[in-house]
mmCIF file of C-alpha atoms and ligand atoms in Angstrom:
data_model
loop_
_atom_site.group_PDB
_atom_site.id
_atom_site.type_symbol
_atom_site.label_atom_id
_atom_site.label_comp_id
_atom_site.label_asym_id
_atom_site.label_seq_id
_atom_site.Cartn_x
_atom_site.Cartn_y
_atom_site.Cartn_z
ATOM 1 C CA UNK F 1374 -32.816 71.602 4.329
ATOM 2 C CA UNK F 1375 -35.231 71.848 1.350
ATOM 3 C CA UNK F 1376 -35.750 75.564 1.900
ATOM 4 C CA UNK F 1377 -36.202 78.074 -0.889
ATOM 5 C CA UNK F 1378 -34.891 81.598 -0.367
ATOM 6 C CA UNK F 1379 -35.708 84.373 -2.782
ATOM 7 C CA UNK F 1380 -33.472 87.446 -3.019
ATOM 8 C CA UNK F 1381 -35.075 90.673 -4.251
ATOM 9 C CA UNK F 1382 -32.687 93.634 -4.234
ATOM 10 C CA UNK F 1383 -33.610 95.698 -7.318
ATOM 11 C CA UNK F 1384 -30.787 97.618 -8.975
ATOM 12 C CA UNK F 1385 -28.037 95.680 -7.178
ATOM 13 C CA UNK F 1386 -25.883 92.878 -8.638
ATOM 14 C CA UNK F 1387 -27.301 89.808 -6.858
ATOM 15 C CA UNK F 1388 -24.226 87.612 -7.501
ATOM 16 C CA UNK F 1389 -22.334 88.158 -4.218
ATOM 17 C CA UNK F 1390 -25.532 88.074 -2.156
ATOM 18 C CA UNK F 1391 -26.596 84.772 -3.723
ATOM 19 C CA UNK F 1392 -23.117 83.302 -3.298
ATOM 20 C CA UNK F 1393 -23.018 84.427 0.337
ATOM 21 C CA UNK F 1394 -26.402 82.911 1.180
ATOM 22 C CA UNK F 1395 -25.547 79.657 -0.631
ATOM 23 C CA UNK F 1396 -22.298 79.372 1.331
ATOM 24 C CA UNK F 1397 -24.075 79.959 4.644
ATOM 25 C CA UNK F 1398 -27.097 77.756 3.871
ATOM 26 C CA UNK F 1399 -25.709 75.050 1.567
ATOM 27 C CA UNK F 1400 -28.825 72.883 1.694
ATOM 28 C CA UNK F 1401 -31.162 75.707 0.663
ATOM 29 C CA UNK F 1402 -32.179 76.677 -2.868
ATOM 30 C CA UNK F 1403 -31.295 80.359 -3.204
ATOM 31 C CA UNK F 1404 -32.375 82.341 -6.260
ATOM 32 C CA UNK F 1405 -32.783 85.906 -7.450
ATOM 33 C CA UNK F 1406 -36.486 86.762 -7.671
ATOM 34 C CA UNK F 1407 -38.045 87.523 -11.010
ATOM 35 C CA UNK F 1408 -41.735 87.872 -11.890
ATOM 36 C CA UNK F 1409 -43.441 84.479 -11.962
ATOM 37 C CA UNK F 1410 -40.727 82.785 -9.855
ATOM 38 C CA UNK F 1411 -41.494 79.659 -7.784
ATOM 39 C CA UNK F 1412 -42.859 80.368 -4.271
ATOM 40 C CA UNK F 1413 -40.131 80.739 -1.651
ATOM 41 C CA UNK F 1414 -40.068 80.153 2.108
ATOM 42 C CA UNK F 1415 -38.084 83.286 2.956
ATOM 43 C CA UNK F 1416 -37.549 86.606 1.200
ATOM 44 C CA UNK F 1417 -34.337 88.603 1.557
ATOM 45 C CA UNK F 1418 -35.158 92.066 0.243
ATOM 46 C CA UNK F 1419 -34.432 95.761 0.005
ATOM 47 C CA UNK F 1420 -37.199 97.960 -1.435
ATOM 48 C CA UNK F 1421 -38.935 95.136 -3.317
ATOM 49 C CA UNK F 1422 -41.750 95.895 -5.773
ATOM 50 C CA UNK F 1423 -45.363 95.216 -4.739
ATOM 51 C CA UNK F 1424 -45.355 92.366 -7.284
ATOM 52 C CA UNK F 1425 -42.832 90.444 -5.157
ATOM 53 C CA UNK F 1426 -45.197 90.482 -2.174
ATOM 54 C CA UNK F 1427 -48.280 89.781 -4.308
ATOM 55 C CA UNK F 1428 -46.713 86.721 -5.953
ATOM 56 C CA UNK F 1429 -44.767 85.246 -3.027
ATOM 57 C CA UNK F 1430 -47.685 83.928 -1.041
ATOM 58 C CA UNK F 1431 -45.927 81.227 0.979
ATOM 59 C CA UNK F 1432 -43.302 83.340 2.731
ATOM 60 C CA UNK F 1433 -42.656 82.483 6.382
ATOM 61 C CA UNK F 1434 -40.739 85.743 6.858
ATOM 62 C CA UNK F 1435 -39.214 88.602 4.914
ATOM 63 C CA UNK F 1436 -35.746 89.824 5.901
ATOM 64 C CA UNK F 1437 -35.087 93.497 5.243
ATOM 65 C CA UNK F 1438 -31.491 94.222 4.175
ATOM 66 C CA UNK F 1439 -31.399 97.342 6.333
ATOM 67 C CA UNK F 1440 -32.421 98.620 9.752
ATOM 68 C CA UNK F 1441 -35.170 100.963 8.534
ATOM 69 C CA UNK F 1442 -38.369 99.296 7.290
ATOM 70 C CA UNK F 1443 -40.221 102.412 6.142
ATOM 71 C CA UNK F 1444 -40.041 101.451 2.446
ATOM 72 C CA UNK F 1445 -41.206 97.892 3.138
ATOM 73 C CA UNK F 1446 -44.161 99.120 5.187
ATOM 74 C CA UNK F 1447 -45.359 101.250 2.262
ATOM 75 C CA UNK F 1448 -46.319 97.986 0.482
ATOM 76 C CA UNK F 1449 -49.617 96.119 0.873
ATOM 77 C CA UNK F 1450 -48.519 93.204 3.057
ATOM 78 C CA UNK F 1451 -50.407 90.085 4.164
ATOM 79 C CA UNK F 1452 -51.618 90.591 7.719
ATOM 80 C CA UNK F 1453 -49.552 87.887 9.395
ATOM 81 C CA UNK F 1454 -46.351 88.198 7.342
ATOM 82 C CA UNK F 1455 -43.333 88.410 9.663
ATOM 83 C CA UNK F 1456 -40.832 91.161 8.822
ATOM 84 C CA UNK F 1457 -37.342 91.049 10.260
ATOM 85 C CA UNK F 1458 -34.968 93.995 10.075
ATOM 86 C CA UNK F 1459 -31.187 94.140 10.414
ATOM 87 C CA UNK F 1460 -30.210 94.455 14.024
ATOM 88 C CA UNK F 1461 -26.844 96.303 14.055
ATOM 89 C CA UNK F 1462 -25.030 93.879 11.684
ATOM 90 C CA UNK F 1463 -21.969 96.148 11.743
ATOM 91 C CA UNK F 1464 -23.889 99.418 11.354
ATOM 92 C CA UNK F 1465 -23.820 100.614 14.973
ATOM 93 C CA UNK F 1466 -20.069 101.202 15.142
ATOM 94 C CA UNK F 1467 -20.168 103.054 11.807
ATOM 95 C CA UNK F 1468 -22.983 105.251 13.104
ATOM 96 C CA UNK F 1469 -21.012 105.971 16.271
ATOM 97 C CA UNK F 1470 -17.917 107.043 14.315
ATOM 98 C CA UNK F 1471 -19.955 109.197 11.911
ATOM 99 C CA UNK F 1472 -21.806 111.018 14.705
ATOM 100 C CA UNK F 1473 -18.639 111.505 16.768
ATOM 101 C CA UNK F 1474 -16.884 112.936 13.707
ATOM 102 C CA UNK F 1475 -19.704 115.414 13.076
ATOM 103 C CA UNK F 1476 -19.835 116.332 16.773
ATOM 104 C CA UNK F 1477 -16.067 116.905 17.037
ATOM 105 C CA UNK F 1478 -15.937 118.833 13.774
ATOM 106 C CA UNK F 1479 -18.527 121.235 15.123
ATOM 107 C CA UNK F 1480 -17.486 121.411 18.775
ATOM 108 C CA UNK F 1481 -13.744 121.796 18.065
ATOM 109 C CA UNK F 1482 -14.386 124.245 15.160
ATOM 110 C CA UNK F 1483 -12.286 122.079 12.824
ATOM 111 C CA UNK F 1484 -14.016 123.504 9.767
ATOM 112 C CA UNK F 1485 -12.933 127.009 10.809
ATOM 113 C CA UNK F 1486 -9.371 125.799 11.371
ATOM 114 C CA UNK F 1487 -9.370 124.161 7.917
ATOM 115 C CA UNK F 1488 -10.425 127.477 6.381
ATOM 116 C CA UNK F 1489 -7.795 129.330 8.414
ATOM 117 C CA UNK F 1490 -5.101 126.872 7.308
ATOM 118 C CA UNK F 1491 -6.008 127.311 3.643
ATOM 119 C CA UNK F 1492 -5.701 131.075 4.124
ATOM 120 C CA UNK F 1493 -2.361 130.717 5.967
ATOM 121 C CA UNK F 1494 -3.906 132.302 9.068
ATOM 122 C CA UNK F 1495 -2.715 131.367 12.614
ATOM 123 C CA UNK F 1496 -5.381 132.052 15.261
ATOM 124 C CA UNK F 1497 -6.083 130.026 18.392
ATOM 125 C CA UNK F 1498 -9.691 130.065 19.499
ATOM 126 C CA UNK F 1499 -10.560 129.669 23.204
ATOM 127 C CA UNK F 1500 -11.594 126.161 24.293
ATOM 128 C CA UNK F 1501 -15.313 125.689 24.837
ATOM 129 C CA UNK F 1502 -16.567 123.733 27.895
ATOM 130 C CA UNK F 1503 -18.060 120.422 26.759
ATOM 131 C CA UNK F 1504 -20.649 120.797 29.507
ATOM 132 C CA UNK F 1505 -22.107 123.526 27.254
ATOM 133 C CA UNK F 1506 -22.636 120.962 24.463
ATOM 134 C CA UNK F 1507 -25.168 118.427 25.773
ATOM 135 C CA UNK F 1508 -25.865 115.834 23.098
ATOM 136 C CA UNK F 1509 -29.497 114.722 22.718
ATOM 137 C CA UNK F 1510 -30.167 111.497 20.849
ATOM 138 C CA UNK F 1511 -33.681 111.038 19.437
ATOM 139 C CA UNK F 1512 -34.159 107.288 19.106
ATOM 140 C CA UNK F 1513 -32.426 105.178 21.759
ATOM 141 C CA UNK F 1514 -32.599 101.873 19.911
ATOM 142 C CA UNK F 1515 -29.801 99.678 18.625
ATOM 143 C CA UNK F 1516 -27.978 102.529 16.867
ATOM 144 C CA UNK F 1517 -28.868 105.347 19.271
ATOM 145 C CA UNK F 1518 -27.537 103.434 22.271
ATOM 146 C CA UNK F 1519 -24.242 102.697 20.519
ATOM 147 C CA UNK F 1520 -23.896 106.384 19.645
ATOM 148 C CA UNK F 1521 -24.683 107.355 23.254
ATOM 149 C CA UNK F 1522 -21.957 105.010 24.488
ATOM 150 C CA UNK F 1523 -19.392 106.512 22.084
ATOM 151 C CA UNK F 1524 -20.271 110.132 22.870
ATOM 152 C CA UNK F 1525 -20.071 109.463 26.619
ATOM 153 C CA UNK F 1526 -16.482 108.294 26.194
ATOM 154 C CA UNK F 1527 -15.631 111.922 25.421
ATOM 155 C CA UNK F 1528 -17.400 113.246 28.526
ATOM 156 C CA UNK F 1529 -20.222 115.106 26.761
ATOM 157 C CA UNK F 1530 -23.482 115.153 28.737
ATOM 158 C CA UNK F 1531 -25.898 112.784 26.932
ATOM 159 C CA UNK F 1532 -29.714 112.838 26.810
ATOM 160 C CA UNK F 1533 -31.887 110.254 25.105
ATOM 161 C CA UNK F 1534 -35.478 110.357 23.844
ATOM 162 C CA UNK F 1535 -37.497 107.229 23.132
ATOM 163 C CA UNK F 1536 -41.130 106.108 22.988
ATOM 164 C CA UNK F 1537 -40.968 103.930 26.098
ATOM 165 C CA UNK F 1538 -38.673 104.553 29.101
ATOM 166 C CA UNK F 1539 -35.058 103.397 28.449
ATOM 167 C CA UNK F 1540 -32.675 103.076 31.338
ATOM 168 C CA UNK F 1541 -29.278 103.555 29.702
ATOM 169 C CA UNK F 1542 -26.331 104.086 32.113
ATOM 170 C CA UNK F 1543 -25.008 107.640 32.010
ATOM 171 C CA UNK F 1544 -27.847 108.912 29.805
ATOM 172 C CA UNK F 1545 -30.541 111.272 31.048
ATOM 173 C CA UNK F 1546 -33.637 109.592 29.650
ATOM 174 C CA UNK F 1547 -36.804 111.240 28.336
ATOM 175 C CA UNK F 1548 -39.703 109.409 26.764
ATOM 176 C CA UNK F 1549 -42.936 110.103 24.995
ATOM 177 C CA UNK F 1550 -44.435 113.185 23.391
ATOM 178 C CA UNK F 1551 -45.007 114.777 26.805
ATOM 179 C CA UNK F 1552 -41.248 114.882 27.490
ATOM 180 C CA UNK F 1553 -40.158 116.064 24.046
ATOM 181 C CA UNK F 1554 -39.991 119.777 24.917
ATOM 182 C CA UNK F 1555 -37.909 119.107 28.024
ATOM 183 C CA UNK F 1556 -35.563 116.859 26.020
ATOM 184 C CA UNK F 1557 -35.108 119.539 23.331
ATOM 185 C CA UNK F 1558 -34.518 122.277 25.901
ATOM 186 C CA UNK F 1559 -31.773 120.113 27.422
ATOM 187 C CA UNK F 1560 -30.047 119.553 24.054
ATOM 188 C CA UNK F 1561 -27.439 121.571 22.148
ATOM 189 C CA UNK F 1562 -26.313 118.915 19.645
ATOM 190 C CA UNK F 1563 -29.284 116.944 18.339
ATOM 191 C CA UNK F 1564 -28.692 113.510 16.821
ATOM 192 C CA UNK F 1565 -31.693 111.999 15.037
ATOM 193 C CA UNK F 1566 -31.820 108.192 14.984
ATOM 194 C CA UNK F 1567 -35.577 107.673 14.878
ATOM 195 C CA UNK F 1568 -37.305 105.316 12.455
ATOM 196 C CA UNK F 1569 -39.605 106.973 9.904
ATOM 197 C CA UNK F 1570 -43.199 106.268 11.007
ATOM 198 C CA UNK F 1571 -46.476 108.230 10.865
ATOM 199 C CA UNK F 1572 -45.591 109.576 14.350
ATOM 200 C CA UNK F 1573 -42.098 110.769 13.438
ATOM 201 C CA UNK F 1574 -42.499 112.127 9.865
ATOM 202 C CA UNK F 1575 -41.536 115.849 9.843
ATOM 203 C CA UNK F 1576 -40.789 115.722 13.579
ATOM 204 C CA UNK F 1577 -37.774 118.017 13.090
ATOM 205 C CA UNK F 1578 -39.650 121.186 12.157
ATOM 206 C CA UNK F 1579 -39.677 124.850 13.129
ATOM 207 C CA UNK F 1580 -41.667 124.169 16.328
ATOM 208 C CA UNK F 1581 -39.315 121.459 17.653
ATOM 209 C CA UNK F 1582 -35.992 122.821 16.364
ATOM 210 C CA UNK F 1583 -36.808 126.231 17.906
ATOM 211 C CA UNK F 1584 -36.886 124.576 21.325
ATOM 212 C CA UNK F 1585 -33.261 123.457 21.118
ATOM 213 C CA UNK F 1586 -30.689 125.493 23.022
ATOM 214 C CA UNK F 1587 -29.364 128.591 21.228
ATOM 215 C CA UNK F 1588 -26.680 127.871 18.590
ATOM 216 C CA UNK F 1589 -27.768 124.236 18.477
ATOM 217 C CA UNK F 1590 -26.391 121.832 15.891
ATOM 218 C CA UNK F 1591 -28.424 119.122 14.109
ATOM 219 C CA UNK F 1592 -27.127 115.739 12.941
ATOM 220 C CA UNK F 1593 -29.719 113.741 10.966
ATOM 221 C CA UNK F 1594 -28.572 110.218 10.171
ATOM 222 C CA UNK F 1595 -31.950 108.471 10.152
ATOM 223 C CA UNK F 1596 -34.349 109.398 7.342
ATOM 224 C CA UNK F 1597 -34.747 112.609 5.340
ATOM 225 C CA UNK F 1598 -38.529 112.708 5.785
ATOM 226 C CA UNK F 1599 -38.060 113.277 9.519
ATOM 227 C CA UNK F 1600 -36.788 116.795 8.780
ATOM 228 C CA UNK F 1601 -38.604 119.787 7.267
ATOM 229 C CA UNK F 1602 -35.663 121.036 5.222
ATOM 230 C CA UNK F 1603 -36.906 124.634 4.718
ATOM 231 C CA UNK F 1604 -37.486 125.016 8.472
ATOM 232 C CA UNK F 1605 -33.919 123.909 9.191
ATOM 233 C CA UNK F 1606 -32.510 126.382 6.661
ATOM 234 C CA UNK F 1607 -34.643 129.243 8.024
ATOM 235 C CA UNK F 1608 -33.471 128.570 11.590
ATOM 236 C CA UNK F 1609 -29.822 128.413 10.517
ATOM 237 C CA UNK F 1610 -30.178 131.643 8.565
ATOM 238 C CA UNK F 1611 -31.882 133.351 11.517
ATOM 239 C CA UNK F 1612 -28.964 132.325 13.754
ATOM 240 C CA UNK F 1613 -30.944 130.076 16.133
ATOM 241 C CA UNK F 1614 -29.142 127.010 14.790
ATOM 242 C CA UNK F 1615 -25.389 126.936 14.199
ATOM 243 C CA UNK F 1616 -25.609 124.377 11.399
ATOM 244 C CA UNK F 1617 -26.220 120.766 10.494
ATOM 245 C CA UNK F 1618 -24.625 117.564 9.279
ATOM 246 C CA UNK F 1619 -27.077 115.654 7.111
ATOM 247 C CA UNK F 1620 -26.698 112.156 5.692
ATOM 248 C CA UNK F 1621 -30.314 111.671 4.562
ATOM 249 C CA UNK F 1622 -32.729 113.848 2.611
ATOM 250 C CA UNK F 1623 -36.390 114.228 1.677
ATOM 251 C CA UNK F 1624 -35.401 113.210 -1.854
ATOM 252 C CA UNK F 1625 -32.321 111.093 -2.592
ATOM 253 C CA UNK F 1626 -30.015 111.637 -4.400
ATOM 254 C CA UNK F 1627 -30.027 115.256 -3.191
ATOM 255 C CA UNK F 1628 -31.201 117.344 -6.168
ATOM 256 C CA UNK F 1629 -28.627 119.425 -8.094
ATOM 257 C CA UNK F 1630 -28.981 123.035 -6.985
ATOM 258 C CA UNK F 1631 -30.458 122.144 -3.569
ATOM 259 C CA UNK F 1632 -29.339 124.833 -1.067
ATOM 260 C CA UNK F 1633 -27.791 122.183 1.217
ATOM 261 C CA UNK F 1634 -24.991 121.519 -1.306
ATOM 262 C CA UNK F 1635 -23.481 124.966 -0.914
ATOM 263 C CA UNK F 1636 -24.740 126.286 2.424
ATOM 264 C CA UNK F 1637 -21.629 127.195 4.478
ATOM 265 C CA UNK F 1638 -23.150 125.776 7.695
ATOM 266 C CA UNK F 1639 -24.423 122.490 6.244
ATOM 267 C CA UNK F 1640 -22.348 119.356 5.657
ATOM 268 C CA UNK F 1641 -23.876 116.683 3.445
ATOM 269 C CA UNK F 1642 -22.975 113.039 2.812
ATOM 270 C CA UNK F 1643 -24.800 110.644 0.441
ATOM 271 C CA UNK F 1644 -26.597 108.298 2.899
ATOM 272 C CA UNK F 1645 -23.447 106.553 4.042
ATOM 273 C CA UNK F 1646 -23.416 107.089 7.804
ATOM 274 C CA UNK F 1647 -23.898 103.338 8.383
ATOM 275 C CA UNK F 1648 -23.635 101.233 5.281
ATOM 276 C CA UNK F 1649 -25.028 97.738 4.977
ATOM 277 C CA UNK F 1650 -22.170 95.264 5.279
ATOM 278 C CA UNK F 1651 -22.818 92.299 3.031
ATOM 279 C CA UNK F 1652 -21.108 89.539 5.006
ATOM 280 C CA UNK F 1653 -22.317 90.711 8.449
ATOM 281 C CA UNK F 1654 -25.868 91.121 7.132
ATOM 282 C CA UNK F 1655 -25.962 87.735 5.419
ATOM 283 C CA UNK F 1656 -24.524 85.991 8.475
ATOM 284 C CA UNK F 1657 -27.222 87.572 10.624
ATOM 285 C CA UNK F 1658 -30.015 86.715 8.187
ATOM 286 C CA UNK F 1659 -28.850 83.111 7.671
ATOM 287 C CA UNK F 1660 -28.560 82.631 11.448
ATOM 288 C CA UNK F 1661 -32.100 83.903 11.929
ATOM 289 C CA UNK F 1662 -33.494 81.661 9.178
ATOM 290 C CA UNK F 1663 -31.964 78.650 10.932
ATOM 291 C CA UNK F 1664 -33.332 79.834 14.294
ATOM 292 C CA UNK F 1665 -36.841 80.328 12.894
ATOM 293 C CA UNK F 1666 -36.727 76.885 11.281
ATOM 294 C CA UNK F 1667 -35.965 75.456 14.721
ATOM 295 C CA UNK F 1668 -38.895 77.329 16.243
ATOM 296 C CA UNK F 1669 -36.686 79.791 18.126
ATOM 297 C CA UNK F 1670 -37.370 83.500 18.537
ATOM 298 C CA UNK F 1671 -35.144 86.069 16.821
ATOM 299 C CA UNK F 1672 -34.315 89.736 17.461
ATOM 300 C CA UNK F 1673 -35.423 92.435 15.052
ATOM 301 C CA UNK F 1674 -39.025 91.357 14.381
ATOM 302 C CA UNK F 1675 -40.861 94.457 13.181
ATOM 303 C CA UNK F 1676 -43.919 95.552 15.137
ATOM 304 C CA UNK F 1677 -46.121 96.685 12.271
ATOM 305 C CA UNK F 1678 -48.527 98.621 14.479
ATOM 306 C CA UNK F 1679 -45.629 100.759 15.832
ATOM 307 C CA UNK F 1680 -44.100 101.042 12.370
ATOM 308 C CA UNK F 1681 -40.586 99.890 13.336
HETATM 309 P P1 NDP T 1360 -34.468 100.783 16.616
HETATM 310 O O1 NDP T 1360 -35.822 100.279 16.218
HETATM 311 O O2 NDP T 1360 -33.555 99.870 17.340
HETATM 312 O O3 NDP T 1360 -34.644 102.096 17.512
HETATM 313 C C1 NDP T 1360 -35.605 103.058 17.251
HETATM 314 C C2 NDP T 1360 -35.659 104.017 18.425
HETATM 315 O O4 NDP T 1360 -36.548 105.088 18.089
HETATM 316 C C3 NDP T 1360 -36.200 103.374 19.709
HETATM 317 O O5 NDP T 1360 -35.511 103.858 20.837
HETATM 318 C C4 NDP T 1360 -37.642 103.859 19.734
HETATM 319 O O6 NDP T 1360 -38.215 103.980 21.028
HETATM 320 C C5 NDP T 1360 -37.495 105.249 19.138
HETATM 321 N N1 NDP T 1360 -38.789 105.728 18.622
HETATM 322 C C6 NDP T 1360 -39.509 105.216 17.601
HETATM 323 N N2 NDP T 1360 -40.655 105.926 17.446
HETATM 324 C C7 NDP T 1360 -40.629 106.887 18.387
HETATM 325 C C8 NDP T 1360 -41.515 107.918 18.739
HETATM 326 N N3 NDP T 1360 -42.691 108.107 18.098
HETATM 327 N N4 NDP T 1360 -41.188 108.732 19.775
HETATM 328 C C9 NDP T 1360 -40.021 108.538 20.459
HETATM 329 N N5 NDP T 1360 -39.120 107.569 20.159
HETATM 330 C C10 NDP T 1360 -39.429 106.756 19.140
HETATM 331 O O7 NDP T 1360 -33.779 101.312 15.271
HETATM 332 P P2 NDP T 1360 -32.217 101.410 14.904
HETATM 333 O O8 NDP T 1360 -31.525 102.096 16.028
HETATM 334 O O9 NDP T 1360 -31.705 100.109 14.464
HETATM 335 O O10 NDP T 1360 -32.288 102.355 13.606
HETATM 336 C C11 NDP T 1360 -32.873 103.640 13.673
HETATM 337 C C12 NDP T 1360 -33.073 104.194 12.266
HETATM 338 O O11 NDP T 1360 -31.831 104.579 11.700
HETATM 339 C C13 NDP T 1360 -33.635 103.213 11.233
HETATM 340 O O12 NDP T 1360 -35.040 103.106 11.366
HETATM 341 C C14 NDP T 1360 -33.220 103.831 9.919
HETATM 342 O O13 NDP T 1360 -34.228 104.676 9.429
HETATM 343 C C15 NDP T 1360 -31.989 104.665 10.288
HETATM 344 N N6 NDP T 1360 -30.771 104.150 9.660
HETATM 345 C C16 NDP T 1360 -30.054 104.987 8.837
HETATM 346 C C17 NDP T 1360 -28.894 104.551 8.251
HETATM 347 C C18 NDP T 1360 -28.064 105.453 7.393
HETATM 348 O O14 NDP T 1360 -27.112 105.010 6.783
HETATM 349 N N7 NDP T 1360 -28.357 106.735 7.326
HETATM 350 C C19 NDP T 1360 -28.392 103.181 8.461
HETATM 351 C C20 NDP T 1360 -29.196 102.407 9.359
HETATM 352 C C21 NDP T 1360 -30.352 102.882 9.922
HETATM 353 P P3 NDP T 1360 -38.387 102.691 21.994
HETATM 354 O O15 NDP T 1360 -36.974 102.418 22.483
HETATM 355 O O16 NDP T 1360 -39.278 103.164 23.062
HETATM 356 O O17 NDP T 1360 -38.940 101.587 21.141
HETATM 357 C C1 OXD T 1361 -30.879 101.278 6.735
HETATM 358 C C2 OXD T 1361 -30.171 102.210 5.860
HETATM 359 O O1 OXD T 1361 -32.018 101.519 7.122
HETATM 360 O O2 OXD T 1361 -29.093 101.849 5.346
HETATM 361 O O3 OXD T 1361 -30.267 100.231 7.071
HETATM 362 O O4 OXD T 1361 -30.630 103.349 5.676
#
């Protein structure tokens, strides 16, 4: 094919990624980027340095090895450079299982039962109507819709909030800033699956979280910078929020001594709610390179004015 593909994934062993791309695109030259490398036709990257963009001036497209492009968009990018993000690639089902686990753990009081069991204490708590636990999903894209589908299977009422109207079967849809208050007021378990953009940074703050139903629960699986961490803690400590499951943080890794580590109402995981799957991701990227080479359109092209 005569194509040159440059992989730039700082801090990660490139060997399996290079081998995977070479197997999928045997006619292409695939190499790990280093400063001064030959110009490539396509970049396959996660959090590349500015130098990669500045030196690679002949790129037809850059493939982001992840769904979120916030880090990529922090770079100075040539105006017309096409960015393509991962579009599910095995992440949606992981996100659905993570969110369902967090929802069930909270709704069924499993954490309380675990504590009771450790103390050798037998106490049955009354069942709680699931109609009292409407789940509101902020971000009804590829991942949010998969989560909505999974949550509906367990008969929870589901609301969704997006920028543009989204007609998703079984989901009460809200869209735009004007409908945010109504969406929050209709939500007891909030799932955040928004991209990080100038419009969404710090969107989960005292003003918005206060509008959730009393004893609301927050699940943030998108980006840490969407959440004002001190506001969340204050609202949990005041009793307005029941707690939170957090997979992402303002600063990662979460700092030693951060109150989230030990807060009894906060569960933390180290940014693993939907992990990038190497073979699924490479298959998707290779397929899209072939499609672009044939002049076809591909899913997952980033709209840089929207920021996602
Ligand atoms: P999509 O681009 O498919 O969906 C984004 C959704 O957010 C869309 O529904 C979009 O609305 C909505 N949205 C964006 N901006 C706004 C806004 N200002 N107001 C209201 N709604 C808005 O993304 P994905 O579902 O693929 O991924 C979502 C995010 O999840 C990623 O950006 C990434 O940050 C995070 N992520 C986290 C992972 C983890 O392991 N923790 C793993 C993978 C992703 P509309 O439908 O109108 O366009
Ligand atoms: C992603 C992530 O954006 O893993 O794909 O966070």
